[in-house]
PDB file of C-alpha atoms and ligand atoms in Angstrom:
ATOM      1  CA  UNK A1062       0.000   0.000   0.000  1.00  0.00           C
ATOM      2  CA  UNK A1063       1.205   3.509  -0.695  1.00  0.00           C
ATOM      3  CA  UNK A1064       1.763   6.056   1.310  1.00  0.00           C
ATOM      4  CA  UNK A1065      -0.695   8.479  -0.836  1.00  0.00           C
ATOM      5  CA  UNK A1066      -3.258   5.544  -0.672  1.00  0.00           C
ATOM      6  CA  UNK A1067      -3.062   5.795   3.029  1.00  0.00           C
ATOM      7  CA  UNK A1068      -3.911   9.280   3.585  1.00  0.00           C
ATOM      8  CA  UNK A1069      -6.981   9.630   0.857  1.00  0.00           C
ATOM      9  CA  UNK A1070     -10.439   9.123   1.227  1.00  0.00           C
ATOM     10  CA  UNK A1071     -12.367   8.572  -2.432  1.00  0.00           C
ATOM     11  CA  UNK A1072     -16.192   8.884  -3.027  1.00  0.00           C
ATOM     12  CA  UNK A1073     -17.462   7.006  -6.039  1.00  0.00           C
ATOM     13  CA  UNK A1074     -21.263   8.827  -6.052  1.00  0.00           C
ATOM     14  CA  UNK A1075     -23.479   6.442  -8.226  1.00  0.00           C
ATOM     15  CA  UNK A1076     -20.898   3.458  -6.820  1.00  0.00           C
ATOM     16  CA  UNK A1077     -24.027   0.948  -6.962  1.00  0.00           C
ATOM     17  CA  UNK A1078     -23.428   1.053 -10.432  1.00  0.00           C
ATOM     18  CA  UNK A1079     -21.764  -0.533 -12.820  1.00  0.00           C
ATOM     19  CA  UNK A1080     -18.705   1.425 -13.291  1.00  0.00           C
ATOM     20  CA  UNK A1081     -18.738   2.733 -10.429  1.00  0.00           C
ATOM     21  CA  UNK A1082     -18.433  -0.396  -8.445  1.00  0.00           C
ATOM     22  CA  UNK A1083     -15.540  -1.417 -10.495  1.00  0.00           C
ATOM     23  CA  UNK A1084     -13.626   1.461  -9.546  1.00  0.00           C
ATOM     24  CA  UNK A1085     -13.946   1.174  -6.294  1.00  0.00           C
ATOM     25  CA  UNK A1086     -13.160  -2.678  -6.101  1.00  0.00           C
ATOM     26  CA  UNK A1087      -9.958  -1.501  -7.777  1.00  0.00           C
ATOM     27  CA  UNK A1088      -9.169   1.389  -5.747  1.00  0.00           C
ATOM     28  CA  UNK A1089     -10.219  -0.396  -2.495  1.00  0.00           C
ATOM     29  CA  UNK A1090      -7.949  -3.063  -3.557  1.00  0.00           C
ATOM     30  CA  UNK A1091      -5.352  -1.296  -3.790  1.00  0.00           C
ATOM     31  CA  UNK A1092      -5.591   0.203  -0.184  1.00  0.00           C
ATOM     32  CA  UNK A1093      -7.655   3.600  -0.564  1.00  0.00           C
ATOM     33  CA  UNK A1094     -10.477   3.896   1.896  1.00  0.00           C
ATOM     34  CA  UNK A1095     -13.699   4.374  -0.487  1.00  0.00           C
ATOM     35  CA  UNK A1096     -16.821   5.691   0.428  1.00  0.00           C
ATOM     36  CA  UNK A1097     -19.849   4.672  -1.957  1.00  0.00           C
ATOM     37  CA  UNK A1098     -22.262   6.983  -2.318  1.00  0.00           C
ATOM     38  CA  UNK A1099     -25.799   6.810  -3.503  1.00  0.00           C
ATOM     39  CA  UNK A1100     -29.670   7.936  -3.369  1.00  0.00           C
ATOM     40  CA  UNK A1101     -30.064   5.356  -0.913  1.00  0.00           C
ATOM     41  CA  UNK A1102     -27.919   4.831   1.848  1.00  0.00           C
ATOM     42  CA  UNK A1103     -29.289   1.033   1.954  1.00  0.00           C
ATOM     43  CA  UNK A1104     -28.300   0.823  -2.001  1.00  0.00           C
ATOM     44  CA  UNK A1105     -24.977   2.003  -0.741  1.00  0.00           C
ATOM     45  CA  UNK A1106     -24.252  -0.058   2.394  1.00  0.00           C
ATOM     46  CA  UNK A1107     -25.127  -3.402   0.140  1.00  0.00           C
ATOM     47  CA  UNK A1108     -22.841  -2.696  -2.364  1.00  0.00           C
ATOM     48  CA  UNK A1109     -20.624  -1.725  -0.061  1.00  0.00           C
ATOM     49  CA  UNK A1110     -20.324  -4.701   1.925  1.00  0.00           C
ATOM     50  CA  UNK A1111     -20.417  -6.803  -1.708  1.00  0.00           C
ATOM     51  CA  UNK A1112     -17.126  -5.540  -2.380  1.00  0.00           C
ATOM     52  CA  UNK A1113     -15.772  -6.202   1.372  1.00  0.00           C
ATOM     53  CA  UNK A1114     -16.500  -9.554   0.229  1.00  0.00           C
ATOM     54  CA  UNK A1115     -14.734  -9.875  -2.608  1.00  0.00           C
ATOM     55  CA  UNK A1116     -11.603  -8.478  -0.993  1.00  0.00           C
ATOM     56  CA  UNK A1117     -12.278 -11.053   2.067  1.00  0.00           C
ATOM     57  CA  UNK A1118     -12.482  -7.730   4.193  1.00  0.00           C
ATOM     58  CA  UNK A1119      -9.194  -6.680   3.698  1.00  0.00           C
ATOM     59  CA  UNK A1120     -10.435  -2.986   2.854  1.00  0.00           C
ATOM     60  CA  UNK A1121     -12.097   0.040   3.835  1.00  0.00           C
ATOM     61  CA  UNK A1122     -15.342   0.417   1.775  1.00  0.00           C
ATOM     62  CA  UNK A1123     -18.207   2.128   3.403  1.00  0.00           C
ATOM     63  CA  UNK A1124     -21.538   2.888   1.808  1.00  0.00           C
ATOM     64  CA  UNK A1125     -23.498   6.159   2.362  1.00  0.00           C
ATOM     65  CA  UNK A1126     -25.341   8.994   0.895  1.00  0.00           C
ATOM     66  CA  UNK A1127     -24.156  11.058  -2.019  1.00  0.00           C
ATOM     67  CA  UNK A1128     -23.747  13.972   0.432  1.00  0.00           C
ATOM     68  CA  UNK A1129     -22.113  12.618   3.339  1.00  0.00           C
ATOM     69  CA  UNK A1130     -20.119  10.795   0.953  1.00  0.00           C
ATOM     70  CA  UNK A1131     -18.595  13.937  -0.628  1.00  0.00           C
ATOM     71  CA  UNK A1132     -18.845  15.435   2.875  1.00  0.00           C
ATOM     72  CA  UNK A1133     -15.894  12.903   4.187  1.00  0.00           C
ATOM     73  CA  UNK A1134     -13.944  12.549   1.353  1.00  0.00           C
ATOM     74  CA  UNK A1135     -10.667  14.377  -0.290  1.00  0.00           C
ATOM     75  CA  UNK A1136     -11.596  13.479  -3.590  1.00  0.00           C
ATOM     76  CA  UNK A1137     -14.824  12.648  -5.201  1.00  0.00           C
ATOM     77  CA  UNK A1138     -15.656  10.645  -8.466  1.00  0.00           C
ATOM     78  CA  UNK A1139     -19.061  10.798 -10.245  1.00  0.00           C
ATOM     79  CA  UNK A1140     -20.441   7.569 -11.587  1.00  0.00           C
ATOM     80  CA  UNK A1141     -24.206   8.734 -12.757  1.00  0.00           C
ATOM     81  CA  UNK A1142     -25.957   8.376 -16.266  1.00  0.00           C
ATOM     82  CA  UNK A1143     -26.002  12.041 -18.271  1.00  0.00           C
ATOM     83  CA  UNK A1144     -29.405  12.247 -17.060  1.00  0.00           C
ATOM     84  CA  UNK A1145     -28.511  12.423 -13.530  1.00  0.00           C
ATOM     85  CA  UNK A1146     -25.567  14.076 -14.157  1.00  0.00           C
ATOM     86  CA  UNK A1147     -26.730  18.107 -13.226  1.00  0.00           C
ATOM     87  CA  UNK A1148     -29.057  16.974 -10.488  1.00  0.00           C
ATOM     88  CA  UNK A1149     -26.239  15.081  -8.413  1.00  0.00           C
ATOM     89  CA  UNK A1150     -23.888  17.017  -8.879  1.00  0.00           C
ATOM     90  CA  UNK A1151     -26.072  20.115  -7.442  1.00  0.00           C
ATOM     91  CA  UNK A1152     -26.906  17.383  -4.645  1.00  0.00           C
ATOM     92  CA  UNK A1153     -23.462  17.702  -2.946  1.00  0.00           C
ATOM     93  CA  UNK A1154     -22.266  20.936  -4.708  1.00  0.00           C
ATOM     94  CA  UNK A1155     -21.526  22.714  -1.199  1.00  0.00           C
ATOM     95  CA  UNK A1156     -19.359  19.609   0.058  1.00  0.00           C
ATOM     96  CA  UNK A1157     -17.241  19.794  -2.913  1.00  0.00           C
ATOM     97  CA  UNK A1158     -15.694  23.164  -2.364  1.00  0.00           C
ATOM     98  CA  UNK A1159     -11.893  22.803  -2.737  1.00  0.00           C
ATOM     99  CA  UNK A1160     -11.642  19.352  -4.043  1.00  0.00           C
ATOM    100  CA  UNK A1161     -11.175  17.489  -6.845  1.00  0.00           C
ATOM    101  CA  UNK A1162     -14.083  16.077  -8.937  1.00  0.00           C
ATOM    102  CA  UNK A1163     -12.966  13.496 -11.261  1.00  0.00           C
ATOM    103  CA  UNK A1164     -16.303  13.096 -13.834  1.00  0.00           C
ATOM    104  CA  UNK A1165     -16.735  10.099 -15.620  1.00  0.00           C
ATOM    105  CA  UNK A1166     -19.549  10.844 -17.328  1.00  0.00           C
ATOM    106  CA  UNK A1167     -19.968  10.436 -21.006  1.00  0.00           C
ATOM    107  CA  UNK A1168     -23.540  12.164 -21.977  1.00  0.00           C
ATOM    108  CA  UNK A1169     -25.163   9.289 -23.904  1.00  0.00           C
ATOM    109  CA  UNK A1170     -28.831  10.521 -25.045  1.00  0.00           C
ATOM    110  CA  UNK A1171     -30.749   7.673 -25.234  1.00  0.00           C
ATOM    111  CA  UNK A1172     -31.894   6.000 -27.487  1.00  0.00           C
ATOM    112  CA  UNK A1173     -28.783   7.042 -29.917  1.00  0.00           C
ATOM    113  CA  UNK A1174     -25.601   5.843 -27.730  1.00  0.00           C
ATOM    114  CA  UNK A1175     -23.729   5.702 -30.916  1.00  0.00           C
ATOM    115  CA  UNK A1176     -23.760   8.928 -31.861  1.00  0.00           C
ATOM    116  CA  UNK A1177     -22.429  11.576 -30.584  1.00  0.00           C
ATOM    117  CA  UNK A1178     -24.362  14.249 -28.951  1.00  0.00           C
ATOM    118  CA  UNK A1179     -22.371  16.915 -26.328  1.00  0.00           C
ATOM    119  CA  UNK A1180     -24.331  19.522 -24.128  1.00  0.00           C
ATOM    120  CA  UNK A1181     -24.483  23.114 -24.797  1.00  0.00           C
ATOM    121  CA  UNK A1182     -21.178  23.370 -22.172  1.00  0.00           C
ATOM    122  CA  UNK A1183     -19.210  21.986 -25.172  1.00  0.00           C
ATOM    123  CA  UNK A1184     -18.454  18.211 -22.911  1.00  0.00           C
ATOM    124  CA  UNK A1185     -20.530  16.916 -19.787  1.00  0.00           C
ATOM    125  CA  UNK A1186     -17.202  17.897 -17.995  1.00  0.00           C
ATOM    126  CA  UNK A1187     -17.524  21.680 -18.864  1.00  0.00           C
ATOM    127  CA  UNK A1188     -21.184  21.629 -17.671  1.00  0.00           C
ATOM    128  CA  UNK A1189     -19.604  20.078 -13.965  1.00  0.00           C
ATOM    129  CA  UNK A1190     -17.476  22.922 -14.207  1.00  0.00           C
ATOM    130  CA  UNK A1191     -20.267  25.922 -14.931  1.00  0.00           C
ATOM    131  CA  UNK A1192     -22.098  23.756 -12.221  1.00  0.00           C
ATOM    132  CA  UNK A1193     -19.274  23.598  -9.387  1.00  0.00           C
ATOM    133  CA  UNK A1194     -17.447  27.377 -10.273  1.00  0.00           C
ATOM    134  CA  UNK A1195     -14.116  28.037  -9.605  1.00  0.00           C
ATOM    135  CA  UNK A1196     -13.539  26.540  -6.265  1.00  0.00           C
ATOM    136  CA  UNK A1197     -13.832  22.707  -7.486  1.00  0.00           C
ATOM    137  CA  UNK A1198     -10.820  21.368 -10.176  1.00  0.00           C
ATOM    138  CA  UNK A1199     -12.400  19.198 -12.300  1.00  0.00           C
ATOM    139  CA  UNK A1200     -11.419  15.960 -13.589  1.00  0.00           C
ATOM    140  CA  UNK A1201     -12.147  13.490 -16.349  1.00  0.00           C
ATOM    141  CA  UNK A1202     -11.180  10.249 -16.583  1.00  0.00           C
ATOM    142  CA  UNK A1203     -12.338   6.378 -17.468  1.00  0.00           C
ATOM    143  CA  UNK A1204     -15.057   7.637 -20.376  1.00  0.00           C
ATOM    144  CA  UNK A1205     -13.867   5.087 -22.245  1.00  0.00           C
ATOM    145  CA  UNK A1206     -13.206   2.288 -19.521  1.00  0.00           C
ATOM    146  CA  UNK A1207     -15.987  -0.723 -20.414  1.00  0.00           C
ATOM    147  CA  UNK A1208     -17.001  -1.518 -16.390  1.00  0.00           C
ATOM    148  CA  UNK A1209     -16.821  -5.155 -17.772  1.00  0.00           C
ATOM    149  CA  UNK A1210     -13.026  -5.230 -17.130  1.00  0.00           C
ATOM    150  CA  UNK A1211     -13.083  -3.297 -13.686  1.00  0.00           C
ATOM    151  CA  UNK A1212     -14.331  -5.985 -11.298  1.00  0.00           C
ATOM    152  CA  UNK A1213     -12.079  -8.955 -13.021  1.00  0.00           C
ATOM    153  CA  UNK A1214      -8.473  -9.337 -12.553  1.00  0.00           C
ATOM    154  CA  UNK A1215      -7.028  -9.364 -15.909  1.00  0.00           C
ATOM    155  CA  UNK A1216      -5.039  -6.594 -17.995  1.00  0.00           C
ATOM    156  CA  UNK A1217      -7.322  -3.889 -18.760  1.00  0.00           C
ATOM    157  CA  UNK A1218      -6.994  -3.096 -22.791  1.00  0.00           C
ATOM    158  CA  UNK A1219      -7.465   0.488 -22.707  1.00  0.00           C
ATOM    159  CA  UNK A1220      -6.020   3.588 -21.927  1.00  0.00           C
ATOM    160  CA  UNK A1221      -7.568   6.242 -19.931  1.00  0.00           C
ATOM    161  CA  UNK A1222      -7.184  10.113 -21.258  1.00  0.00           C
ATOM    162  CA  UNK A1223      -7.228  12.399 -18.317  1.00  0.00           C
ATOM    163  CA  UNK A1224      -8.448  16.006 -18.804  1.00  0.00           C
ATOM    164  CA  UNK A1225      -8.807  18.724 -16.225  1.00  0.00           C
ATOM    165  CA  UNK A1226      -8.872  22.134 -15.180  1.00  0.00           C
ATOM    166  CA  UNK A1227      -5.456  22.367 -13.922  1.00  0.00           C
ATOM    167  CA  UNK A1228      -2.027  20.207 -14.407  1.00  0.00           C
ATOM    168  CA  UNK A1229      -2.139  19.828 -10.528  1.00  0.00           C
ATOM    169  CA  UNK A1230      -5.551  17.869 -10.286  1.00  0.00           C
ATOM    170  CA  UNK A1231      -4.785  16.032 -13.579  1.00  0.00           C
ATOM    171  CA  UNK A1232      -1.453  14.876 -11.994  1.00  0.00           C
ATOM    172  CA  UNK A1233      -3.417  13.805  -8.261  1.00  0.00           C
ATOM    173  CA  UNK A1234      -6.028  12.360 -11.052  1.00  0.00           C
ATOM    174  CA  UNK A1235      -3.186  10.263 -12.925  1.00  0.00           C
ATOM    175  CA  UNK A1236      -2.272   9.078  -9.900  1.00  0.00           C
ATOM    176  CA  UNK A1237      -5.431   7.138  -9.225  1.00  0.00           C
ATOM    177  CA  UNK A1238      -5.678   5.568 -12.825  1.00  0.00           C
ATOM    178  CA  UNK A1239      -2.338   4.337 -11.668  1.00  0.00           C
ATOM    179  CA  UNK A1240      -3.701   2.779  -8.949  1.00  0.00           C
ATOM    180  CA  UNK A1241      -6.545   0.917 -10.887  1.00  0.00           C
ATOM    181  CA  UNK A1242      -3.864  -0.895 -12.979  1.00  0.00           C
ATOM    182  CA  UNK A1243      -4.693   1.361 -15.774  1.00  0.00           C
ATOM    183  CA  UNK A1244      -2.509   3.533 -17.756  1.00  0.00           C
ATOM    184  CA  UNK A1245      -3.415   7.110 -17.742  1.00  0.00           C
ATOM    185  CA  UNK A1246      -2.211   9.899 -19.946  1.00  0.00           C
ATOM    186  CA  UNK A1247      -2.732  14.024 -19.598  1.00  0.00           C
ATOM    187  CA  UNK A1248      -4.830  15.128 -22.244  1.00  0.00           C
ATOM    188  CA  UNK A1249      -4.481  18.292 -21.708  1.00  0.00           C
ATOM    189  CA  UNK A1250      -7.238  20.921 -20.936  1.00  0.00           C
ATOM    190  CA  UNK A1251     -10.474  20.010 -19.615  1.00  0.00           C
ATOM    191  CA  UNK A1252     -12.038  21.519 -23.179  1.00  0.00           C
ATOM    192  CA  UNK A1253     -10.221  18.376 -24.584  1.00  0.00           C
ATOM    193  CA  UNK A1254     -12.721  16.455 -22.631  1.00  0.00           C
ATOM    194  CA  UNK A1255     -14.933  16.797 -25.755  1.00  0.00           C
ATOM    195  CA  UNK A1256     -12.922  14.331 -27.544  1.00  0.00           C
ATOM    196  CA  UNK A1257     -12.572  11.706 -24.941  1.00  0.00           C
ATOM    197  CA  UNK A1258     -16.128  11.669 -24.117  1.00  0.00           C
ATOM    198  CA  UNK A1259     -17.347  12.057 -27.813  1.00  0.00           C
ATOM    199  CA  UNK A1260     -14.957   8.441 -27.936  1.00  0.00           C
ATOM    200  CA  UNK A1261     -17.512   6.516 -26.220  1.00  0.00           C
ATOM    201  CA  UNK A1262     -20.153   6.740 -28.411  1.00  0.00           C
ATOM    202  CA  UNK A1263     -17.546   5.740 -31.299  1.00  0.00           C
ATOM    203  CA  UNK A1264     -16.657   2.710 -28.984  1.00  0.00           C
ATOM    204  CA  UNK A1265     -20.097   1.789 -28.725  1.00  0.00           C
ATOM    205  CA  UNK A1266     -20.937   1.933 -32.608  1.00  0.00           C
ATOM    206  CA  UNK A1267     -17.944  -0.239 -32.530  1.00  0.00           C
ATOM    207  CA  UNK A1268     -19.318  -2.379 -29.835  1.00  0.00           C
ATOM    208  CA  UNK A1269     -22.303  -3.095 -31.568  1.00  0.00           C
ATOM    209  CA  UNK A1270     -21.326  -3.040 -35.525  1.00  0.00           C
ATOM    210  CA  UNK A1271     -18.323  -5.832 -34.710  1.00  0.00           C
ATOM    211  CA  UNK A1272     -19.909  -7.503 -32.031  1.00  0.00           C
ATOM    212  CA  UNK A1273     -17.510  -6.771 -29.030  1.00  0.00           C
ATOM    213  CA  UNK A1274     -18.244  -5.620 -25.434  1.00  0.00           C
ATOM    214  CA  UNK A1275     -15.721  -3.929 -24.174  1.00  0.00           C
ATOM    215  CA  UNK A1276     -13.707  -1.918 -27.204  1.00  0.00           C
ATOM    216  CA  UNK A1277     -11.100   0.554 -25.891  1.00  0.00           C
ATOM    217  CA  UNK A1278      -8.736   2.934 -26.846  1.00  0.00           C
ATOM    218  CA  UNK A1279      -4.505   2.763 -26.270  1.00  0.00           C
ATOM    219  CA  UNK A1280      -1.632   5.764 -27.200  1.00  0.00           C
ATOM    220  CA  UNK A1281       1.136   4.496 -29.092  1.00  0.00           C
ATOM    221  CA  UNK A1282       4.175   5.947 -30.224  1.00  0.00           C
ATOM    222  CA  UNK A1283       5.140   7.482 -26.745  1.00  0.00           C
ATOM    223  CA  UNK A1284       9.041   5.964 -26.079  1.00  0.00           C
ATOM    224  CA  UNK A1285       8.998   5.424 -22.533  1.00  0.00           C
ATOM    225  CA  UNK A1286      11.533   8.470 -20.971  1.00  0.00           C
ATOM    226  CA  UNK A1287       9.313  10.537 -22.718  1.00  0.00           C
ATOM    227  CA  UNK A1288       6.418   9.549 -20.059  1.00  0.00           C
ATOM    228  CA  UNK A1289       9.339   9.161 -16.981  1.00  0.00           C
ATOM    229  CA  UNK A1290       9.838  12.706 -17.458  1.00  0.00           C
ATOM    230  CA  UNK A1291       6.373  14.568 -17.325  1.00  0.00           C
TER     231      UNK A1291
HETATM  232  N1  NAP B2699     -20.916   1.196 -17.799  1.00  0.00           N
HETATM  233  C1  NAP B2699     -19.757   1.402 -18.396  1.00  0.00           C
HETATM  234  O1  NAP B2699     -19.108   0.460 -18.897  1.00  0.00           O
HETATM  235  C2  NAP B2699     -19.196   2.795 -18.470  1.00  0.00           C
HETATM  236  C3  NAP B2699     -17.927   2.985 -19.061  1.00  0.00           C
HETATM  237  C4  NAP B2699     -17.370   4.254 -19.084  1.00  0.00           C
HETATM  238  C5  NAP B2699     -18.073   5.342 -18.553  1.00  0.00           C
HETATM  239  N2  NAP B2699     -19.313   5.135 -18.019  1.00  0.00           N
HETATM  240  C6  NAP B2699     -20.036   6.295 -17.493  1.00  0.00           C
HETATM  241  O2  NAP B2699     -20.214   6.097 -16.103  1.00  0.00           O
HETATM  242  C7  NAP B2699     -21.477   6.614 -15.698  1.00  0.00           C
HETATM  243  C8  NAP B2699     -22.244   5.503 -14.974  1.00  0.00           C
HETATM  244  O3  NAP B2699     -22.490   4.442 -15.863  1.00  0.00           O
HETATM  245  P1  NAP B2699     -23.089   3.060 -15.324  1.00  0.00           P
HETATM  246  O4  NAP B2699     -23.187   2.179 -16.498  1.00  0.00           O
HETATM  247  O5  NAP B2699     -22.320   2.643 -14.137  1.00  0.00           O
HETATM  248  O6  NAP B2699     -24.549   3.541 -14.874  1.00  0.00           O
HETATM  249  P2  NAP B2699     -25.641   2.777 -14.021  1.00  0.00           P
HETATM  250  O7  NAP B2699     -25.115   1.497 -13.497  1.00  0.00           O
HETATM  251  O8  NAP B2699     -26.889   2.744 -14.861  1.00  0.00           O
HETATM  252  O9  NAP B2699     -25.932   3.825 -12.848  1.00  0.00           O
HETATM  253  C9  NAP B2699     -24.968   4.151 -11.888  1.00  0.00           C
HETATM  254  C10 NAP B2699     -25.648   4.686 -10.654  1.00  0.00           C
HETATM  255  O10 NAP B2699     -26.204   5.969 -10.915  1.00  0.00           O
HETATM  256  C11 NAP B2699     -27.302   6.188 -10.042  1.00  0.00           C
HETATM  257  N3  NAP B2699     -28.461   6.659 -10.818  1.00  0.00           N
HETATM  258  C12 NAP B2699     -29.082   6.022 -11.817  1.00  0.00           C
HETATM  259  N4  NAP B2699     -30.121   6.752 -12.279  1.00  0.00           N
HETATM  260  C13 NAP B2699     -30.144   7.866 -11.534  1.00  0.00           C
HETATM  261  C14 NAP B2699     -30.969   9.012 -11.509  1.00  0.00           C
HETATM  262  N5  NAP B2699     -31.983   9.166 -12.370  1.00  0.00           N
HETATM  263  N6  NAP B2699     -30.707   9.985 -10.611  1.00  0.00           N
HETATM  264  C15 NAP B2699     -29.687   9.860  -9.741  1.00  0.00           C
HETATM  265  N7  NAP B2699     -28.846   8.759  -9.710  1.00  0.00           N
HETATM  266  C16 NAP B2699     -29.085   7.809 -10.607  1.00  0.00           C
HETATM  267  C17 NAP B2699     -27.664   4.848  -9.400  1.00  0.00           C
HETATM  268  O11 NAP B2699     -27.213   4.894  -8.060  1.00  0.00           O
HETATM  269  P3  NAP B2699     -28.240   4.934  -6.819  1.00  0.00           P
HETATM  270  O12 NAP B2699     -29.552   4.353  -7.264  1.00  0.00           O
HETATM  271  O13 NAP B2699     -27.539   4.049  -5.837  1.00  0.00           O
HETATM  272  O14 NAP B2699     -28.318   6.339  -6.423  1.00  0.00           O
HETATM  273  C18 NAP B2699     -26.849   3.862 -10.202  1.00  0.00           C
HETATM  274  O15 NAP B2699     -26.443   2.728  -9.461  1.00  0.00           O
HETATM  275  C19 NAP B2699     -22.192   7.103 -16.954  1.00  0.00           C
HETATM  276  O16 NAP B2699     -22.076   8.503 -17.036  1.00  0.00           O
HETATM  277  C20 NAP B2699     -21.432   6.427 -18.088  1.00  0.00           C
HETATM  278  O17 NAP B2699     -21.387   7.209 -19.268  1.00  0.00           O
HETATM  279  C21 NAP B2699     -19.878   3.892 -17.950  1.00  0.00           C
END
């Protein structure tokens, strides 16, 4: 376990979902404490406890509300469809002030998930940002992450671009892909999050048209002192 894992608290809001869970099975696993949040603190306390299970108990993974999840933690990851996106996020607004909110969120309209279709903000990222103001950094990260891989064991096939609103956060934010297993790159700006999330309604189209379930996305081309030395 890490010493950074040791001193951070992470709430995965939505974590009764699919992705959600996944991320928190791999960041519990990898000695975070993880608070899942959710509507219902029942919803949240089950799912919880199904993860405890899978890591026999050697981890910290609590289940509460939404708010009092974002309340305790130091940095907060939201796991909701689009269409809940606004709404939660106003939820826990006020507990957010001066943290890090790392938005996974790719806005899918139903019933067209393979085409895609970005808010008026420009990305569902940008809206999280008009949302939260200035005193929240925004994140994004694991758009393009099929929750399929997160709760197995294997090598995860894809690549996770991480956007943000400062180099700082993105850096903290690269940290934790790190700890999933994952590789993360900075993307840059979090206007760039347009691209990554716009990616997962191409993976989808490819999804469906070839028959897969979890397509992804990998950088090549990178030698490796190149990514030592950022
Ligand atoms: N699934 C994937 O493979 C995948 C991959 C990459 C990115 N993502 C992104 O991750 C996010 C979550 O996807 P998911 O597939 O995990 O979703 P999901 O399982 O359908 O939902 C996740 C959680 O969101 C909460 N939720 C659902 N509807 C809600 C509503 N109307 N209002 C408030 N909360 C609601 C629920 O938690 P409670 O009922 O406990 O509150 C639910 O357990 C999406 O934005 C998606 O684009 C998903």
């Amino acid at each position: 376990m890490t010493k950074e894992a040791l001193l951070l608290t992470i709430a995965v809001l939505g974590g009764t979902g699919k992705e959600g869970k996944g991320l928190a099975y791999r960041w519990a696993k990898a000695g975070y404490r993880v608070l899942i949040g959710s509507r219902s603190s029942e919803k949240a306390v089950k799912a919880a406890s199904e993860i405890m299970e899978l890591l026999e108990g050697s981890s910290s993974v609590v289940g509460t509300t939404n708010p009092e999840a974002a309340e305790q933690a130091d940095i907060i990851v939201l796991t909701v469809p689009y269409s809940a996106h606004r709404e939660t996020l106003e939820s826990v607004k006020s507990a957010l002030k001066g943290k890090i909110l790392v938005d996974v969120t790719a806005p899918l309209v139903p019933p067209k998930l393979s085409k895609v279709q970005m808010p008026p903000a420009g990305s569902a990222a940008q809206e999280a940002k008009e949302i939260l103001g200035e005193e929240v950094q925004v994140v994004t990260a694991f758009q393009n992450v099929s929750h399929e891989y997160l709760m197995g064991e294997e090598d995860v096939e894809c690549d996770v671009l991480v956007t943000g609103t400062s180099k700082k956060a993105r850096v903290e934010v690269l940290m934790l892909v790190e700890a999933t297993g994952l590789t993360g790159w900075d993307a840059g700006p979090i206007e760039n999050s347009v691209v990554v999330e716009g990616l997962a309604s191409v993976l989808i189209n490819i999804n469906r048209l070839y028959g897969s379930k979890h397509a992804g996305i990998r950088i090549t081309g990178v030698p490796n002192q190149a990514i030592e030395s950022t």
